[in-house]
mmCIF file of C-alpha atoms in Angstrom:
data_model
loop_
_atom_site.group_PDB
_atom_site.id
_atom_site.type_symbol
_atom_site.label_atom_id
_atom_site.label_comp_id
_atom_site.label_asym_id
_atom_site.label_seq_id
_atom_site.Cartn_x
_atom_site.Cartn_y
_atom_site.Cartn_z
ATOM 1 C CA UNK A 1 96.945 77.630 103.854
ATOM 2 C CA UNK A 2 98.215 80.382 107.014
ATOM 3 C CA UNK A 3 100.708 78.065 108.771
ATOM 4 C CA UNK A 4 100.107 79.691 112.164
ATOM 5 C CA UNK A 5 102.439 79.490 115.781
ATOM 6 C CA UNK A 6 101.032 79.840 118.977
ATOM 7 C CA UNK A 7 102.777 81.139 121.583
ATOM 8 C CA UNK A 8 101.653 81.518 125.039
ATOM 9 C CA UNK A 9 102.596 80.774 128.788
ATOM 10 C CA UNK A 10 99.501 79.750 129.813
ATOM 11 C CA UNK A 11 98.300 76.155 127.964
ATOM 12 C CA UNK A 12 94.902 76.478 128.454
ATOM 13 C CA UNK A 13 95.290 80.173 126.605
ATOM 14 C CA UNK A 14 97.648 78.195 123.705
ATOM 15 C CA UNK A 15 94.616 75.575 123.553
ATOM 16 C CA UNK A 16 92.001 77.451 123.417
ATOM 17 C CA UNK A 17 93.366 79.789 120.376
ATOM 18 C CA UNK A 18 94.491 76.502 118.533
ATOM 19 C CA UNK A 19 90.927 75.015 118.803
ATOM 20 C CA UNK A 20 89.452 78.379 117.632
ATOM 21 C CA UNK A 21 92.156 77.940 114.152
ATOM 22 C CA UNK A 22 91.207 74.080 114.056
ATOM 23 C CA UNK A 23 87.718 73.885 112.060
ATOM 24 C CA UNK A 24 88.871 76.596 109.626
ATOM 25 C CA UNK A 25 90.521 74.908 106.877
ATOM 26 C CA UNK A 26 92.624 77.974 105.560
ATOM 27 C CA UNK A 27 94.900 77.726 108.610
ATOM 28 C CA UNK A 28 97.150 74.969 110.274
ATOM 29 C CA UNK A 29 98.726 75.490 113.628
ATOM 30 C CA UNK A 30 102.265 74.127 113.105
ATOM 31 C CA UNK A 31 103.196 74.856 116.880
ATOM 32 C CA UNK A 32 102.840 75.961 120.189
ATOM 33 C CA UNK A 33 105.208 77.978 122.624
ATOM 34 C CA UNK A 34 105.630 78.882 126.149
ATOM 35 C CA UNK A 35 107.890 81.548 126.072
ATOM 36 C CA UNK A 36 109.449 84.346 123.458
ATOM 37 C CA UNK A 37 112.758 82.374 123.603
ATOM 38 C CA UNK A 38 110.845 78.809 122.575
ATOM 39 C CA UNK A 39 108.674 81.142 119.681
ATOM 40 C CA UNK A 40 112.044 82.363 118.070
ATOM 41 C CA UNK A 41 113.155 78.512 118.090
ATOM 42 C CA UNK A 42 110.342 76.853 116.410
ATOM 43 C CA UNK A 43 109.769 79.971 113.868
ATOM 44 C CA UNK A 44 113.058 79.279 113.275
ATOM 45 C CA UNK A 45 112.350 75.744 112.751
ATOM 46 C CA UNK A 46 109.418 75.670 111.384
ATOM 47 C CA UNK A 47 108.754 78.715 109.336
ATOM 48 C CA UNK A 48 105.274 79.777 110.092
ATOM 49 C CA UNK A 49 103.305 82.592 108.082
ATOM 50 C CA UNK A 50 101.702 84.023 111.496
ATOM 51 C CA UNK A 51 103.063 84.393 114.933
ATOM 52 C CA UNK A 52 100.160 85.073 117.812
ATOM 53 C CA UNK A 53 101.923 86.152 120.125
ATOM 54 C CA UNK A 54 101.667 87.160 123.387
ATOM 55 C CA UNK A 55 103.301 90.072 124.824
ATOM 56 C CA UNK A 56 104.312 89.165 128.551
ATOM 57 C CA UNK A 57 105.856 85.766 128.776
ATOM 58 C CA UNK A 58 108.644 84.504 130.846
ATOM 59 C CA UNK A 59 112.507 83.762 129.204
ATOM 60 C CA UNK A 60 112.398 86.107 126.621
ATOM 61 C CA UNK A 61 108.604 88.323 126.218
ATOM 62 C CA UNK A 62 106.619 89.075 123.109
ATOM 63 C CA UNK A 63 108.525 92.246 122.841
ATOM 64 C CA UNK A 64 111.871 90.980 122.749
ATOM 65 C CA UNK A 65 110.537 87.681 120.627
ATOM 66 C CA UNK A 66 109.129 89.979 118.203
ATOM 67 C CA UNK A 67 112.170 92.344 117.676
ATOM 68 C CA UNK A 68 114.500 88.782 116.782
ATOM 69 C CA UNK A 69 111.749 87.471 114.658
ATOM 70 C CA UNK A 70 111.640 90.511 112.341
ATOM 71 C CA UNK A 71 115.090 90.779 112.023
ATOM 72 C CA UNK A 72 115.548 87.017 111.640
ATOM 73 C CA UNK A 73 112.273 86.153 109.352
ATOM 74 C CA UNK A 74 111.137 89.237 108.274
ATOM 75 C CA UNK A 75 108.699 87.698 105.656
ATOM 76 C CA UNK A 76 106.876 86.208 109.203
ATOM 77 C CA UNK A 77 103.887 88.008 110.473
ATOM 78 C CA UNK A 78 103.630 88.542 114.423
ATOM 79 C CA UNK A 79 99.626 89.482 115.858
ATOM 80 C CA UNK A 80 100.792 90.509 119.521
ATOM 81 C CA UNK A 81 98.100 89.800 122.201
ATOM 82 C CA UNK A 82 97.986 91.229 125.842
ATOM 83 C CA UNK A 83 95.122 90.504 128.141
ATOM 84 C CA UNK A 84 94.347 94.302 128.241
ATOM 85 C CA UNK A 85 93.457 96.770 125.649
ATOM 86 C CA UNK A 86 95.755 99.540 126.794
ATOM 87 C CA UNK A 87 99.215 98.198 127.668
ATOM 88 C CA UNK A 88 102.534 100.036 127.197
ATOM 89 C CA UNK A 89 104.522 96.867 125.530
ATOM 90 C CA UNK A 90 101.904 96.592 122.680
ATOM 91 C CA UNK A 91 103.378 100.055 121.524
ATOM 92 C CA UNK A 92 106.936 98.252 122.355
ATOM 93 C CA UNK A 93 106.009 95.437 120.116
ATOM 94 C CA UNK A 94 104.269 97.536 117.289
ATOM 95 C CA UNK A 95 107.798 99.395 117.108
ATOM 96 C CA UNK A 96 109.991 95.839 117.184
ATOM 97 C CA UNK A 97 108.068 94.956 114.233
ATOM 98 C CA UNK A 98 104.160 93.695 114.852
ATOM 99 C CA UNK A 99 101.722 94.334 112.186
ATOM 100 C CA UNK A 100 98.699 93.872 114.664
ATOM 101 C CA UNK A 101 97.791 93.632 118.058
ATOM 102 C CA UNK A 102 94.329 92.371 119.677
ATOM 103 C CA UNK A 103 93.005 91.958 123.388
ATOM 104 C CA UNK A 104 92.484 88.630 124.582
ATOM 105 C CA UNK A 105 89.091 89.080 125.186
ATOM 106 C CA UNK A 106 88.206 89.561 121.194
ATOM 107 C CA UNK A 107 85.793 87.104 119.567
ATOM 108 C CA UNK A 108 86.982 84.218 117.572
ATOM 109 C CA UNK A 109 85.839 86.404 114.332
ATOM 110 C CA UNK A 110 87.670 88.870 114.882
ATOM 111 C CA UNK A 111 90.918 86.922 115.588
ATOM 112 C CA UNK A 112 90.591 84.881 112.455
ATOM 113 C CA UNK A 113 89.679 88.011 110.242
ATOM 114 C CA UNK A 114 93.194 90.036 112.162
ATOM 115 C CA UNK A 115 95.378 86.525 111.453
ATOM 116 C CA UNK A 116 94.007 86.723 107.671
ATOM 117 C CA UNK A 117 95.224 90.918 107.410
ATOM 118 C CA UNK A 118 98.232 90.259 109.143
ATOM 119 C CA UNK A 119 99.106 87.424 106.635
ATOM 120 C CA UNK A 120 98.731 90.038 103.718
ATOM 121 C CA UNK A 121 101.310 92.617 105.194
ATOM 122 C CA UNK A 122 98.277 95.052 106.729
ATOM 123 C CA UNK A 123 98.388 96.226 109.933
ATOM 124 C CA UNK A 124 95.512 94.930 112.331
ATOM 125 C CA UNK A 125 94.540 97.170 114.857
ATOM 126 C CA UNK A 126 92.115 99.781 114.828
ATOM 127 C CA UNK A 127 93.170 102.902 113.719
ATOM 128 C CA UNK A 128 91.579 104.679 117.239
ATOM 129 C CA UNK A 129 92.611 102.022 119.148
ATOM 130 C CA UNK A 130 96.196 102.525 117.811
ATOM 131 C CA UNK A 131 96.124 106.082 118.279
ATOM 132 C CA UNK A 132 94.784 105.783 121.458
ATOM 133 C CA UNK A 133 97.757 103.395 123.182
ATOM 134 C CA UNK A 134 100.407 105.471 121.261
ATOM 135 C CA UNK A 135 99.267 108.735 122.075
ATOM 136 C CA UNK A 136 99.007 107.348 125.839
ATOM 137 C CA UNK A 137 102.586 105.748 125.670
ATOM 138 C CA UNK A 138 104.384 107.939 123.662
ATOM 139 C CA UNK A 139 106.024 111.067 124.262
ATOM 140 C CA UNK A 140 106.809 113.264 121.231
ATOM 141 C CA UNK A 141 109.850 115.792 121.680
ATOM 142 C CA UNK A 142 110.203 118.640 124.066
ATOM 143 C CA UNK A 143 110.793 121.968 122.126
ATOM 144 C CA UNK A 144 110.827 125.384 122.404
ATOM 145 C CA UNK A 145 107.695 127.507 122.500
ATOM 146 C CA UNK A 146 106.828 128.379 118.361
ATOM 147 C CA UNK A 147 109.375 125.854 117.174
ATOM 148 C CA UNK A 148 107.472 123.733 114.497
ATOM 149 C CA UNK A 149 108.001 119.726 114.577
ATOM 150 C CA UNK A 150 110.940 117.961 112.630
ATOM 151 C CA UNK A 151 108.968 116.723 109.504
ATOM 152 C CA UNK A 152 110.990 115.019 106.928
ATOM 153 C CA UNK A 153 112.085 117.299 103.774
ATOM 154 C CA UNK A 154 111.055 115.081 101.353
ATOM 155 C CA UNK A 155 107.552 114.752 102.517
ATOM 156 C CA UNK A 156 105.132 116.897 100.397
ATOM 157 C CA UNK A 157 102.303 119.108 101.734
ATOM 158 C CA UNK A 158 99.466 116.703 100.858
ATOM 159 C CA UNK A 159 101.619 113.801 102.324
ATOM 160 C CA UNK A 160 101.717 115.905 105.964
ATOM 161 C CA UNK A 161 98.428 116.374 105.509
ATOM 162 C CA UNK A 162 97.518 112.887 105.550
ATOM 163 C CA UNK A 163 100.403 111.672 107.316
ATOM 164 C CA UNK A 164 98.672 113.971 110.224
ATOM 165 C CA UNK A 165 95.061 112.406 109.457
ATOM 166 C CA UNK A 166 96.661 108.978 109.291
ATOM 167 C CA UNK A 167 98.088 109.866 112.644
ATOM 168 C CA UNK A 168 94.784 110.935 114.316
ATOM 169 C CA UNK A 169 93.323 108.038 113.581
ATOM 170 C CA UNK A 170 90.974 107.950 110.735
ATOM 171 C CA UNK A 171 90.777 105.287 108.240
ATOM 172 C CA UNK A 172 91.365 105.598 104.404
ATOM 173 C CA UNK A 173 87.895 106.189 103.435
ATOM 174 C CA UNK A 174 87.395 108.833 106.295
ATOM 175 C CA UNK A 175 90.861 110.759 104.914
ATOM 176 C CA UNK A 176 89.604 110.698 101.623
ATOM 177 C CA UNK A 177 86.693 112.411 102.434
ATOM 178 C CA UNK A 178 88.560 114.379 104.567
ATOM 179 C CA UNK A 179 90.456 116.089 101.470
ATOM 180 C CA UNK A 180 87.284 114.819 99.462
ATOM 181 C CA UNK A 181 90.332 112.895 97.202
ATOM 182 C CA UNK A 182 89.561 109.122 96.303
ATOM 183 C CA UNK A 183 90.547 106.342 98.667
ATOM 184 C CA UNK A 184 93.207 104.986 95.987
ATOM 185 C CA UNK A 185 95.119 108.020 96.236
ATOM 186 C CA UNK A 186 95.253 108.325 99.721
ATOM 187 C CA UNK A 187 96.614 104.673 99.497
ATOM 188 C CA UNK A 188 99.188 105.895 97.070
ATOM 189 C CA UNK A 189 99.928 109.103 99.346
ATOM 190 C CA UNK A 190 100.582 106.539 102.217
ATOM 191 C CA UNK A 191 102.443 104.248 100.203
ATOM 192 C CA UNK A 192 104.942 107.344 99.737
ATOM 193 C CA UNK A 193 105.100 108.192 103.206
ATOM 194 C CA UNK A 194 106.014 104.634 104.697
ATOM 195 C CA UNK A 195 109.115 105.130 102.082
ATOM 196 C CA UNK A 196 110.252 108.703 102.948
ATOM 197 C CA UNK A 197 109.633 107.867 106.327
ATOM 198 C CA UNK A 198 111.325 104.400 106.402
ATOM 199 C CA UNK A 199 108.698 103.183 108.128
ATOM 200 C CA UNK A 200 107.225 99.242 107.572
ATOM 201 C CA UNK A 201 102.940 100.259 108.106
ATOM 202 C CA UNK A 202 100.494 102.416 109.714
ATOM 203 C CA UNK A 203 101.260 101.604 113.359
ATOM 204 C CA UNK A 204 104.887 102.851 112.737
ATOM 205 C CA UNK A 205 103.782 105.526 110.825
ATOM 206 C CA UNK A 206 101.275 106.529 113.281
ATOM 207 C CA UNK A 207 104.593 106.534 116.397
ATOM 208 C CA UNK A 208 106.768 108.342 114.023
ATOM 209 C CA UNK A 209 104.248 111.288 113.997
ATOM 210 C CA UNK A 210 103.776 111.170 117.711
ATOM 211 C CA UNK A 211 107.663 111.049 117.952
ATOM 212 C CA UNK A 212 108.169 113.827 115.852
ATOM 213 C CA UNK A 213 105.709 115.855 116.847
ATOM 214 C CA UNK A 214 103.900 116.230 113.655
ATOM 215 C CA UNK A 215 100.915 114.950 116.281
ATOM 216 C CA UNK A 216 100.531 116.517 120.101
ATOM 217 C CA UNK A 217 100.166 113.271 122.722
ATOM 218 C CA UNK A 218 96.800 115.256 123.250
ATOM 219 C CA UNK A 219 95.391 113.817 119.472
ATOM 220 C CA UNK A 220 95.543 117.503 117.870
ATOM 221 C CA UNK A 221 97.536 118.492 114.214
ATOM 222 C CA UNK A 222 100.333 120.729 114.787
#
């Protein structure tokens, strides 16, 4: 059973995403919230596996919710939502600590299938999408013409390799035949990565290299 919160300002939004969860029998919804400030309460309280949260809400917003939750229930998985598909404070949230983010205007599959990957510790958002909003919202460093970007000693060459694919936005069975390597060792490479990078999943992984520069904001390796 995915014990699941809800929160939302708008009822009829919290409604209608509880009555999509009811006739599945894998997930209860153990509450509902109308702002970041009442979802950090009742998580709190209540100790759900899932958060759905959405990311502009009065009191306290997803962002800010999201940033408490991870440092207060880290084993609790937030799914940000935002009515659009391109919005600067899903990369906020994906920094403070989301392991997905969806539109509001997905189907009902697809937010049952993201609510069961967030639940396992994956990240759910589409590797394009993702590159997409953080290569929109984020600005890697400004340096010198011919200086090379700040990529972390311990990282070895096959790791910046993918690390860079990773970033671009293809998928572990596109790296791997990419570097025509098998798709359990590019899960191993990016196992080793997240740890040298200190980074928590893919969407972090994926700002880091735009922050760095590793990746240009235009989608190109350096």
């Amino acid at each position: 059973m995915i014990r699941v919160l809800i929160a939302d300002d708008q009822p009829l939004v919290r409604r209608g995403l509880a009555l999509i969860l009811a006739p599945e029998p894998e997930f209860e919804v153990v509450g509902e919230a109308g702002d970041g400030a009442e979802a950090v309460a009742l998580a709190e309280r209540l100790r759900p596996d899932v958060v759905v949260m959405d990311i502009r809400m009065p009191v306290l917003d997803g962002v800010g919710a999201t940033g408490e939750l991870a440092g207060l229930l880290p084993e609790c998985r937030v799914l940000a939502l935002s009515t659009f598909d391109m919005d600067e404070y899903v990369v906020a949230a994906l920094r403070a600590g989301a392991y997905g983010f969806l539109p509001k205007d997905v189907s009902p599959e697809e937010l049952t299938a993201a609510i069961r990957t967030v639940h396992t510790g994956e990240a759910a958002v589409a590797p394009r999408l993702l590159t997409r909003l953080i290569s929109t919202y984020v600005r890697g460093p400004v340096r010198p013409a011919g200086r090379t970007a700040q990529v972390p000693a311990e990282l070895t060459p096959r790791e910046r390799e993918i690390w860079q694919l990773l970033a671009t936005g293809l998928d572990n069975a596109e790296i791997a035949a990419e570097l025509d390597i098998s798709v359990s060792t590019v899960k191993n490479h990016i196992t080793g990565i997240f740890g040298k990078l200190g980074v928590r999943d893919r969407a972090q992984a994926v700002i880091a290299a735009y922050e760095s520069g590793v990746v240009e904001v235009a989608g190109g390796p350096r």
